[in-house]
Short mmCIF file of C-alpha atoms and ligand atoms in Angstrom, two decimals:
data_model
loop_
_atom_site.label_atom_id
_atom_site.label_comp_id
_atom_site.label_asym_id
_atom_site.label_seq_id
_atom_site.Cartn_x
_atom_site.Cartn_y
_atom_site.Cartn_z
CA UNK A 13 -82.21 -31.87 64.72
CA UNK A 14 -79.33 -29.92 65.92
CA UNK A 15 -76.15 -31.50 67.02
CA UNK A 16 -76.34 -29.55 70.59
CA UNK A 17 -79.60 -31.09 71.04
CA UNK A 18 -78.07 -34.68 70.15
CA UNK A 19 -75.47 -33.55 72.64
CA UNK A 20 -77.95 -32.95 75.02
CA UNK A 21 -80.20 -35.81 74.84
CA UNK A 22 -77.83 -38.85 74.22
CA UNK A 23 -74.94 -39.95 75.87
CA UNK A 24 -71.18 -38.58 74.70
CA UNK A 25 -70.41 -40.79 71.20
CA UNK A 26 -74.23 -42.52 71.41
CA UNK A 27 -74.06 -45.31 68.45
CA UNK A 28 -77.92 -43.92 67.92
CA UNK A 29 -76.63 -40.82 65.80
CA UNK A 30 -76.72 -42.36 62.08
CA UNK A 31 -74.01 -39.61 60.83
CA UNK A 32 -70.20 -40.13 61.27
CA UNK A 33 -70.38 -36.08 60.13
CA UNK A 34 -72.87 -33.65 61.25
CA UNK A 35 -72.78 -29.94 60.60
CA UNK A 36 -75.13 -27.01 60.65
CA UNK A 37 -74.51 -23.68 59.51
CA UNK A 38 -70.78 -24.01 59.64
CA UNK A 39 -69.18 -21.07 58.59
CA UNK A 40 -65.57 -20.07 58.66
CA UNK A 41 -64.02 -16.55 57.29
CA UNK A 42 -60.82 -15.61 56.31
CA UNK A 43 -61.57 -11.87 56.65
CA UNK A 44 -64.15 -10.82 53.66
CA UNK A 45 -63.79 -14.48 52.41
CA UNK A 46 -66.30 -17.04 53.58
CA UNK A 47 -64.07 -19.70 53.03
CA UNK A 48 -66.44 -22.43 54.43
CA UNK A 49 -70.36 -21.17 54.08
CA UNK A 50 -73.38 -22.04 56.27
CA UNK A 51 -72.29 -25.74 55.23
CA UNK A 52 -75.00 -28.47 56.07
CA UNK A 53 -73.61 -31.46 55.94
CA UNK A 54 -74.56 -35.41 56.63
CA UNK A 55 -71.95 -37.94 56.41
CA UNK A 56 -73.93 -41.27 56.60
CA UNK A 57 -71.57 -44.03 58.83
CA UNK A 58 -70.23 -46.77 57.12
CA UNK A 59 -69.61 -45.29 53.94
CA UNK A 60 -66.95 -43.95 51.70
CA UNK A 61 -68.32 -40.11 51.54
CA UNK A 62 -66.41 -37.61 48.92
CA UNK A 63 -66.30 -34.04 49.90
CA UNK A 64 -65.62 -32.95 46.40
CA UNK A 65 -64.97 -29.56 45.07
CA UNK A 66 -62.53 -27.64 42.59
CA UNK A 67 -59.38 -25.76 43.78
CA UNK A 68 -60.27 -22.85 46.61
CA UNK A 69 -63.75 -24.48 47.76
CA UNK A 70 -62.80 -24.78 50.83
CA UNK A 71 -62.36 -28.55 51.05
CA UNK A 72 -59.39 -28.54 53.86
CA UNK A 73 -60.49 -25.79 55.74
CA UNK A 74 -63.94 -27.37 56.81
CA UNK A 75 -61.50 -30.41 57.48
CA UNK A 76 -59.48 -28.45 59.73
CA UNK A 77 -62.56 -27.27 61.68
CA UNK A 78 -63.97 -30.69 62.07
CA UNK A 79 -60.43 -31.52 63.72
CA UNK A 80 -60.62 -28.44 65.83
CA UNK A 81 -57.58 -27.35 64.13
CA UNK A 82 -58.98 -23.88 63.63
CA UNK A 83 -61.74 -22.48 65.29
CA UNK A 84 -65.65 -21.74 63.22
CA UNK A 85 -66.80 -18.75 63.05
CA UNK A 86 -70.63 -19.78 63.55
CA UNK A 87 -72.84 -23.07 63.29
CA UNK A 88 -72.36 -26.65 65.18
CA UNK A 89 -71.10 -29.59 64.40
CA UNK A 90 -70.48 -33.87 65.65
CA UNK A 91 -68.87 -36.19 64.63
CA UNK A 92 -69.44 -39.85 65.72
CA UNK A 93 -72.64 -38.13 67.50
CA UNK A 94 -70.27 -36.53 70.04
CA UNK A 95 -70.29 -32.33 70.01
CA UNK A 96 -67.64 -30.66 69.01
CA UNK A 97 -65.67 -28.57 70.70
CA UNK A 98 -67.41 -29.90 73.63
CA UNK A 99 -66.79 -33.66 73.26
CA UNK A 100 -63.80 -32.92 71.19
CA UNK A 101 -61.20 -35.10 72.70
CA UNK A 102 -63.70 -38.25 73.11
CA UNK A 103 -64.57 -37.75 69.22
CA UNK A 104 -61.15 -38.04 68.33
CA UNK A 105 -60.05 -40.54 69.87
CA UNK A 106 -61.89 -42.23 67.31
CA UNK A 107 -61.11 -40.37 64.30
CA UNK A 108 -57.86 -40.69 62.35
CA UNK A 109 -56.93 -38.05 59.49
CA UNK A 110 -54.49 -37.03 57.28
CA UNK A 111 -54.59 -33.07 56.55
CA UNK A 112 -52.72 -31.80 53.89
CA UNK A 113 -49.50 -34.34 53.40
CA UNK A 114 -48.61 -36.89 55.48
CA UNK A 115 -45.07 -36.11 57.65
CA UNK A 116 -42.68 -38.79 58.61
CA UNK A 117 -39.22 -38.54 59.58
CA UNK A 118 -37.91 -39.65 56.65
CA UNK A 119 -34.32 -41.29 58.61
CA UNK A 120 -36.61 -43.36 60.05
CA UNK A 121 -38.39 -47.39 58.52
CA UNK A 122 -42.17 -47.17 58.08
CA UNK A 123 -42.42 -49.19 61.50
CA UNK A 124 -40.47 -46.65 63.65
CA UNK A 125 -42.54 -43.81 62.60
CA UNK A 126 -45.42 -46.17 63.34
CA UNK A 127 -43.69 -46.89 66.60
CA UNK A 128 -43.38 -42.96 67.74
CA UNK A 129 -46.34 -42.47 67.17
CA UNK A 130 -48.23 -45.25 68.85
CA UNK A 131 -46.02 -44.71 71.82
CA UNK A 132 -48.06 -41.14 72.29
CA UNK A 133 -51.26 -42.85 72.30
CA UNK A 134 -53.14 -45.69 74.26
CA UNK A 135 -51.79 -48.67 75.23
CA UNK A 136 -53.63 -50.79 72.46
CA UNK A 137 -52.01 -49.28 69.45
CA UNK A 138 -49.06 -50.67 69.80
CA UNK A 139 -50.29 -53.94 69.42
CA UNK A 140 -51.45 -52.73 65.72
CA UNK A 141 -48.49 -51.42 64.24
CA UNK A 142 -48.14 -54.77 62.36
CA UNK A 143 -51.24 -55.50 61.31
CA UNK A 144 -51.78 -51.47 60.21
CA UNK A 145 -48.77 -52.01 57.90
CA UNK A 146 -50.14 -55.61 56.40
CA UNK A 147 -53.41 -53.52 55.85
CA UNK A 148 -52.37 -50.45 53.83
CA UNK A 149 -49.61 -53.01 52.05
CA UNK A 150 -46.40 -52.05 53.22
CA UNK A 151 -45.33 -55.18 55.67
CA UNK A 152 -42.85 -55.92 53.20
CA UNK A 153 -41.08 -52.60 53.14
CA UNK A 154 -41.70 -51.71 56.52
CA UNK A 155 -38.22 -52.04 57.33
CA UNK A 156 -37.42 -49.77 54.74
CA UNK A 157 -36.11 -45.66 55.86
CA UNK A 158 -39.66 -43.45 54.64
CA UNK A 159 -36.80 -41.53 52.84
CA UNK A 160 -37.16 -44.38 49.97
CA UNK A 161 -40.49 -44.75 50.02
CA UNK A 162 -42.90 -43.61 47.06
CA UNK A 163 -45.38 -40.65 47.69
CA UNK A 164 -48.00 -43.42 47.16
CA UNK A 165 -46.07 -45.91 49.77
CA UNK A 166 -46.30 -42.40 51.84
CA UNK A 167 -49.61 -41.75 51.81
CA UNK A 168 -50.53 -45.61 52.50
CA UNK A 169 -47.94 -45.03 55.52
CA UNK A 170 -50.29 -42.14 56.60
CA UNK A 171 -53.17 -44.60 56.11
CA UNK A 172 -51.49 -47.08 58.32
CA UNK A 173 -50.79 -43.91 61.21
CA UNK A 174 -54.80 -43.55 61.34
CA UNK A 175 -55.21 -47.05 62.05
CA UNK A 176 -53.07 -47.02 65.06
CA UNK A 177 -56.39 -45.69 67.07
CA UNK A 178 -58.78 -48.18 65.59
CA UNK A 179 -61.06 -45.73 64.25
CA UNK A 180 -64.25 -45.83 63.26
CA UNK A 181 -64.33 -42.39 61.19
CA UNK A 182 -61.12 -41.76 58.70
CA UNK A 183 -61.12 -38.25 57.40
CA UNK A 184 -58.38 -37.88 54.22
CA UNK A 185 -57.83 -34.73 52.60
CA UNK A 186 -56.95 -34.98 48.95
CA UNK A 187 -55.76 -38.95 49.68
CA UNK A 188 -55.13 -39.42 45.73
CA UNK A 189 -53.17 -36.44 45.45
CA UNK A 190 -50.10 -36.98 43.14
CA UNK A 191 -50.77 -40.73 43.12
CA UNK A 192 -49.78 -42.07 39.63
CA UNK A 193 -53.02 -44.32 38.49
CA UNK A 194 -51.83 -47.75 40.59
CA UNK A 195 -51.43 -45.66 43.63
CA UNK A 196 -55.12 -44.44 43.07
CA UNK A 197 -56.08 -48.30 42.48
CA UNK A 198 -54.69 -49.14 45.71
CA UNK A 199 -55.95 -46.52 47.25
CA UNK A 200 -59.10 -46.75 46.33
CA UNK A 201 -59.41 -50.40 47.29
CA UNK A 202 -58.12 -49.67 50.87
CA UNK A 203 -60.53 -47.18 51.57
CA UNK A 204 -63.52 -49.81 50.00
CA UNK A 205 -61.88 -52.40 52.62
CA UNK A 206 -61.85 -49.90 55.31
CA UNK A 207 -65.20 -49.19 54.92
CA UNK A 208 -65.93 -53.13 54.14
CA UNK A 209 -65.33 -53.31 57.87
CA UNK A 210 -67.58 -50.69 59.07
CA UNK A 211 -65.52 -47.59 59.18
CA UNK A 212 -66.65 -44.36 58.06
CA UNK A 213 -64.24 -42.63 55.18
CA UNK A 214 -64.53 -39.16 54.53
CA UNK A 215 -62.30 -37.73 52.08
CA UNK A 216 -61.82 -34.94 50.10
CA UNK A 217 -61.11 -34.74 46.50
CA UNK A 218 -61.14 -32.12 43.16
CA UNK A 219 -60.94 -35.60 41.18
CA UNK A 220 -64.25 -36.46 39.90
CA UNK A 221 -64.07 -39.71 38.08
CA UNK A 222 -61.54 -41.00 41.19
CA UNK A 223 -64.47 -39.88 43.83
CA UNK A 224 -67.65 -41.49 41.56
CA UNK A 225 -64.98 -44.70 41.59
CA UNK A 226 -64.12 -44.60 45.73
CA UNK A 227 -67.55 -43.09 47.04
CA UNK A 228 -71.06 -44.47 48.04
CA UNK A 229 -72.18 -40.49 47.98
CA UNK A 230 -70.81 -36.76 47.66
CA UNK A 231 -71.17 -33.63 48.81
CA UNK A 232 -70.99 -31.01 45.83
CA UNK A 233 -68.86 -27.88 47.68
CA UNK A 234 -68.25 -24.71 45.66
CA UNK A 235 -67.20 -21.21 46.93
CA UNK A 236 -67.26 -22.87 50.29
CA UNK A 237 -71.16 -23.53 49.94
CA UNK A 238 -72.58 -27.27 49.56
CA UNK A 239 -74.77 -27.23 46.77
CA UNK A 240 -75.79 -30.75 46.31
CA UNK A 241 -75.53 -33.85 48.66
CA UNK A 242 -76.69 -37.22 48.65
CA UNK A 243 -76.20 -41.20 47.28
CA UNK A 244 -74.20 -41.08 43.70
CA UNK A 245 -76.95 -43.02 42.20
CA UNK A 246 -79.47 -40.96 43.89
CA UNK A 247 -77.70 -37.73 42.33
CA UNK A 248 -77.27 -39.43 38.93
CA UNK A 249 -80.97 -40.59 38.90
CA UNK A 250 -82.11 -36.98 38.50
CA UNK A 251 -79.21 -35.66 35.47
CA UNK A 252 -80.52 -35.03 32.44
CA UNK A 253 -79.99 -38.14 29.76
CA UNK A 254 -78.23 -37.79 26.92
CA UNK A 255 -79.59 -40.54 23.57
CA UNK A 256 -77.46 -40.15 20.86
CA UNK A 257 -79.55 -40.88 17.43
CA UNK A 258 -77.34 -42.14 14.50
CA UNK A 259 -79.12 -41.20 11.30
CA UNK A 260 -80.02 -39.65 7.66
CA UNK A 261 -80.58 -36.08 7.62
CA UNK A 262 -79.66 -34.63 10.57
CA UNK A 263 -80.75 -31.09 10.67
CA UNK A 264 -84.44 -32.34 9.20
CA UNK A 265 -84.54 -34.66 12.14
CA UNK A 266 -83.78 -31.60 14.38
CA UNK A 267 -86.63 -29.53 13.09
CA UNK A 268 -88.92 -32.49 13.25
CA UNK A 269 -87.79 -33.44 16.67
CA UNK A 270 -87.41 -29.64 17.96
CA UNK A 271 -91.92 -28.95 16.93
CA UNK A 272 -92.86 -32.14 19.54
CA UNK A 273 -93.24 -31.65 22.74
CA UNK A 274 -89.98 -33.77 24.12
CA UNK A 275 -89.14 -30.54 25.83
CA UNK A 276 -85.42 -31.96 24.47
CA UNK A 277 -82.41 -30.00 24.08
CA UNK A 278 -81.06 -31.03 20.55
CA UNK A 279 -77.73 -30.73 19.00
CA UNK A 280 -76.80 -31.73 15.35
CA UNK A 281 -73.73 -33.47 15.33
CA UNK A 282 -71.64 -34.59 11.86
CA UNK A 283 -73.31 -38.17 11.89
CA UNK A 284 -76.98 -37.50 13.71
CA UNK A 285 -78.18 -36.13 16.62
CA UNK A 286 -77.50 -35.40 20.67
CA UNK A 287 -80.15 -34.93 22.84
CA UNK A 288 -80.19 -34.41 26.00
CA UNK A 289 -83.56 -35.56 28.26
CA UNK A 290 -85.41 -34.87 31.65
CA UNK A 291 -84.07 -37.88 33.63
CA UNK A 292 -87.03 -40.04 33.68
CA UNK A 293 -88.81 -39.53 30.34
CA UNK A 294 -86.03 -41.32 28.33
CA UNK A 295 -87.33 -45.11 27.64
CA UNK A 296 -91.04 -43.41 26.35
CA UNK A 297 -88.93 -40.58 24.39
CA UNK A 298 -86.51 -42.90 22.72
CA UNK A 299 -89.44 -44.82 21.27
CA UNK A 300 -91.24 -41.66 20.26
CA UNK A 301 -87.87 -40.27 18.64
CA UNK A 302 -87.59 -43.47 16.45
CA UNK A 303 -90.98 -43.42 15.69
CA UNK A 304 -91.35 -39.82 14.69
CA UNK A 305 -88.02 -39.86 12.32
CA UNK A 306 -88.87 -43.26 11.07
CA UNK A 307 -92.32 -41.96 10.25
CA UNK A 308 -90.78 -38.85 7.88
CA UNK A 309 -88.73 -41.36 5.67
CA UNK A 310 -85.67 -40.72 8.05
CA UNK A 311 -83.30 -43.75 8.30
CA UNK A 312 -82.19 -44.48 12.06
CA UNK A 313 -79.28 -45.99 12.12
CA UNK A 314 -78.52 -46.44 16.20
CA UNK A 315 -80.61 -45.02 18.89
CA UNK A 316 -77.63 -45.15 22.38
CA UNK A 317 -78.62 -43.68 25.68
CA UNK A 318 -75.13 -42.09 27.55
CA UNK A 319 -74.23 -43.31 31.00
CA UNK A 320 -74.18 -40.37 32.75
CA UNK A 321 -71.03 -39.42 34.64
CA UNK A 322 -70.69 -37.95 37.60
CA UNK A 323 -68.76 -35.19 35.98
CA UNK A 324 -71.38 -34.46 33.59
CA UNK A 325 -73.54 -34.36 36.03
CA UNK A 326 -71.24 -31.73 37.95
CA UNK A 327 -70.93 -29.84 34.95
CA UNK A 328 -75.03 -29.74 34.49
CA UNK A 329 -75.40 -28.59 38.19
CA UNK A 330 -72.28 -25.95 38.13
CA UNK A 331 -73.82 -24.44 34.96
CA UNK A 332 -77.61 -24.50 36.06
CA UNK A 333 -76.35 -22.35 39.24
CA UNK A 334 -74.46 -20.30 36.62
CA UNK A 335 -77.59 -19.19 34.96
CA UNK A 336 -79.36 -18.48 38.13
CA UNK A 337 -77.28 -16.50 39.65
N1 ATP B 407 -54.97 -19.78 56.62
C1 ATP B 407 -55.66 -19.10 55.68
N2 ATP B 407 -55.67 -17.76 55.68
C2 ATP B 407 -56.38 -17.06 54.77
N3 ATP B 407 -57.12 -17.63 53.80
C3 ATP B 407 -57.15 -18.98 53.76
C4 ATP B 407 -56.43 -19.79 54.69
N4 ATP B 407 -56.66 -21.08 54.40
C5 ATP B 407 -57.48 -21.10 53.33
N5 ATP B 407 -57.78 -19.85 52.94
C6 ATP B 407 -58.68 -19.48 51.83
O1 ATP B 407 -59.90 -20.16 52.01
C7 ATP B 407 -60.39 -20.63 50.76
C8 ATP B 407 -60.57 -22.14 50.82
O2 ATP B 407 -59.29 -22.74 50.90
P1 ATP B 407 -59.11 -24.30 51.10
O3 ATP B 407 -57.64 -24.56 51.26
O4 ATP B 407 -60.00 -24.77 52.18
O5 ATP B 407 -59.63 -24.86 49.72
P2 ATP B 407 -59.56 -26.34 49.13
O6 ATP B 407 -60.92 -26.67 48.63
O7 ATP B 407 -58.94 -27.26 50.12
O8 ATP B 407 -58.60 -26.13 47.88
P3 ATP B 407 -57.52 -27.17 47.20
O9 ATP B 407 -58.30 -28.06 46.28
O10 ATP B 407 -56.63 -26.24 46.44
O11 ATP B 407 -56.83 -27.90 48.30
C9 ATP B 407 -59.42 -20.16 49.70
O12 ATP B 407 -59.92 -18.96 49.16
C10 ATP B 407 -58.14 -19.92 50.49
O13 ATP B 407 -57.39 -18.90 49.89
MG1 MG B 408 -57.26 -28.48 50.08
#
C-alpha cells in the first residue's frame, strides 16, 4: 500500500498506520550520484529502529528528506501515517530530530537554550523543560553555560530539545557519534526508555555492535540502497552458523568432513576446525560432525556453536552481494 493511498483513505496522522516511517521508491541525486536509491523502508512504531550503513550510504540525506529539509527526487513517503510534503507540518509537530550535531548557544545554561526554544513552539512545551532535562540526565547541570558541557552532556541536551514537542517519533542521526563508551551507555538506555514509553526512535548509525545493543531491528543501507530490513533476531535467524570443533588431526577431519554432504564451509585452524553452517541445520550437523570424526579414531575435544553478531552477519550479506554483482 502506498503512502498517498494511506493519505487518501485515513484521516491526517490516523493511529491505524502501524509504521512511524514509510517510504517507497525514495530516491534522491546529487547529480550522477544516487545518493539515496529507490529506498523502501518500514519503521515499525514503538521501537528503537537503526538505519545503519558505512560512511557515504546515504544515512543523513534520507534523514534530511524525511524532515523536508531537501526535496526527493522521486517516490513517497509518511511518517506517523501523515504524507509528506502534504501533511508535512502536522507530521512534525510530532517528530523531534537531531541532524548532524546538535547547536546551542554555548553562553547560554542547558535550561535557557531549552527555554528559546520552547518559547517558538506551543504553549505546552514550556511546561516540559524540567522534566526533559531530569529525563536525558542533566537537571543537575542545567544551570550550567552549554560552553562546559561534554559532547555527550550535548547530545543528551539535543535529546532533551526533541522532547520539548512530546513526540511520538525521535529521528537521531549518528546519536553515538564521538561519545566515549559511558556516553554510549547512557545513550543507549535513554533511547530504550524513550521507547519504554511508546515513542518511536529512529536513528542512524555506522556502529554495528552499538546499533545490535540500542535496536529492536535495522535497515541494512549501502550505496544509498536498503539491502536488508527487518527484526535483529529475525535477520540473525537466517546467518550462517559458525561450530568451532576442537580436536586431533585437523586437516584429516577436514577431508572427512569436506566428502559428507554438510554442504559446510570448512576452515582448518591451528587447534581444529571452523565451520560455518546453513542457519538451521546446526543442532542435526553438530551431532553428525562428532559422530563422523569420532567414528575415524579422531579425538573431539570441544564442539562450540558462535553467537552470531550482527556484524558478522553484515559482513556475510555485504560479501554475498559482492559476489553477485
Ligand atoms: N549537499 C550535497 N551535495 C552533493 N553531494 C552530497 C550532499 N550531501 C551528501 N552528498 C553525497 O551523498 C552521499 C551520501 O551522503 P550522506 O551524508 O547521506 O551519507 P551518510 O551515510 O550520512 O555518511 P556518514 O556516515 O559519513 O555520515 C555521499 O556520496 C555524499 O558525498
Ligand atoms: Mg551522515
Amino acid at each position: 500500500m502506498s503512502s498517498t493511498r494511506l493519505d487518501e483513505e485515513l484521516p491526517v496522522g490516523s493511529v491505524e498506520s502501524p509504521w512511524a516511517v514509510e517510504t517507497h521508491g525514495l530516491t534522491k541525486r546529487f547529480g550522477d550520484n544516487v545518493a539515496v536509491n529507490g529506498v523502501e523502508l518500514l519503521v515499525p512504531r514503538g521501537c528503537a529502529f537503526g538505519y545503519l550503513g558505512p560512511n557515504g550510504a546515504g544515512k543523513t540525506t534520507l534523514i534530511r528528506v524525511l524532515l523536508g529539509l531537501t526535496h526527493a527526487d522521486a517516490g513517497t513517503m509518511s511518517l506517523l501515517g501523515c504524507s509528506i510534503p502534504r501533511h508535512r507540518d502536522v507530521a512534525l509537530a510530532r517528530v523531534g530530530a537531531i541532524v548532524d550535531e546538535p547547536r546551542f548557544h554555548g553562553h547560554l545554561t542547558g535550561r535557557q537554550n531549552l527555554q528559546i526554544l520552547a518559547a517558538a513552539r506551543e504553549r505546552a512545551a514550556r511546561g516540559r523543560i524540567d522534566a526533559s532535562l531530569k529525563r536525558v540526565g542533566l537537571a543537575q547541570r542545567a544551570d550550567d553555560r552549554v560552553s562546559k558541557y561534554s559532547m555527550g552532556m550535548r547530545q543528551r541536551l539535543g535529546v532533551a530539545a526533541c522532547l520539548l514537542g512530546d513526540p511520538q517519533l525521535l529521528i537521531l542521526d549518528e546519536p553515538m557519534n564521538g561519545l566515549d563508551p559511558a556516553g554510549m551507555h547512557e545513550m543507549r538506555d535513554m533511547i530504550q526508555t524513550l521507547v519504554s514509553e511508546g515513542r518511536t526512535v529512529m536513528l542512524s548509525s555506522h556502529l554495528l555492535d552499538e546499533v545490535e545493543r540500542t535496536c529492536d531491528a535495522v535497515a541494512i543501507v549501502d550505496n544509498g540502497k536498503v539491502i536488508r530490513q527487518g527484526p535483529i533476531a529475525e535477520l540473525l535467524a537466517g546467518a550462517s552458523v559458525e561450530v568451532n570443533v576442537e580436536c586431533s588431526s585437523p586437516e584429516r577431519a577436514r577431508t572427512i568432513l569436506a566428502a559428507t554432504a554438510l554442504g559446510a564451509q570448512i576452515d582448518v585452524e591451528t587447534s581444529g576446525l571452523s565451520i560455518h553452517l546453513a542457519a538451521g541445520t546446526e543442532r542435526d550437523a553438530i551431532a553428525e560432525i562428532n559422530r563422523l570424526l569420532v567414528e575415524d579414531g579422531i579425538a573431539v575435544y570441544r564442539l562450540q556453536e558462535i553467537q552470531v553478531s550482527l556484524e558478522s552477519w553484515f559482513l556475510q550479506v555485504t560479501s554475498r552481494l559482492g559476489e553477485s554483482s
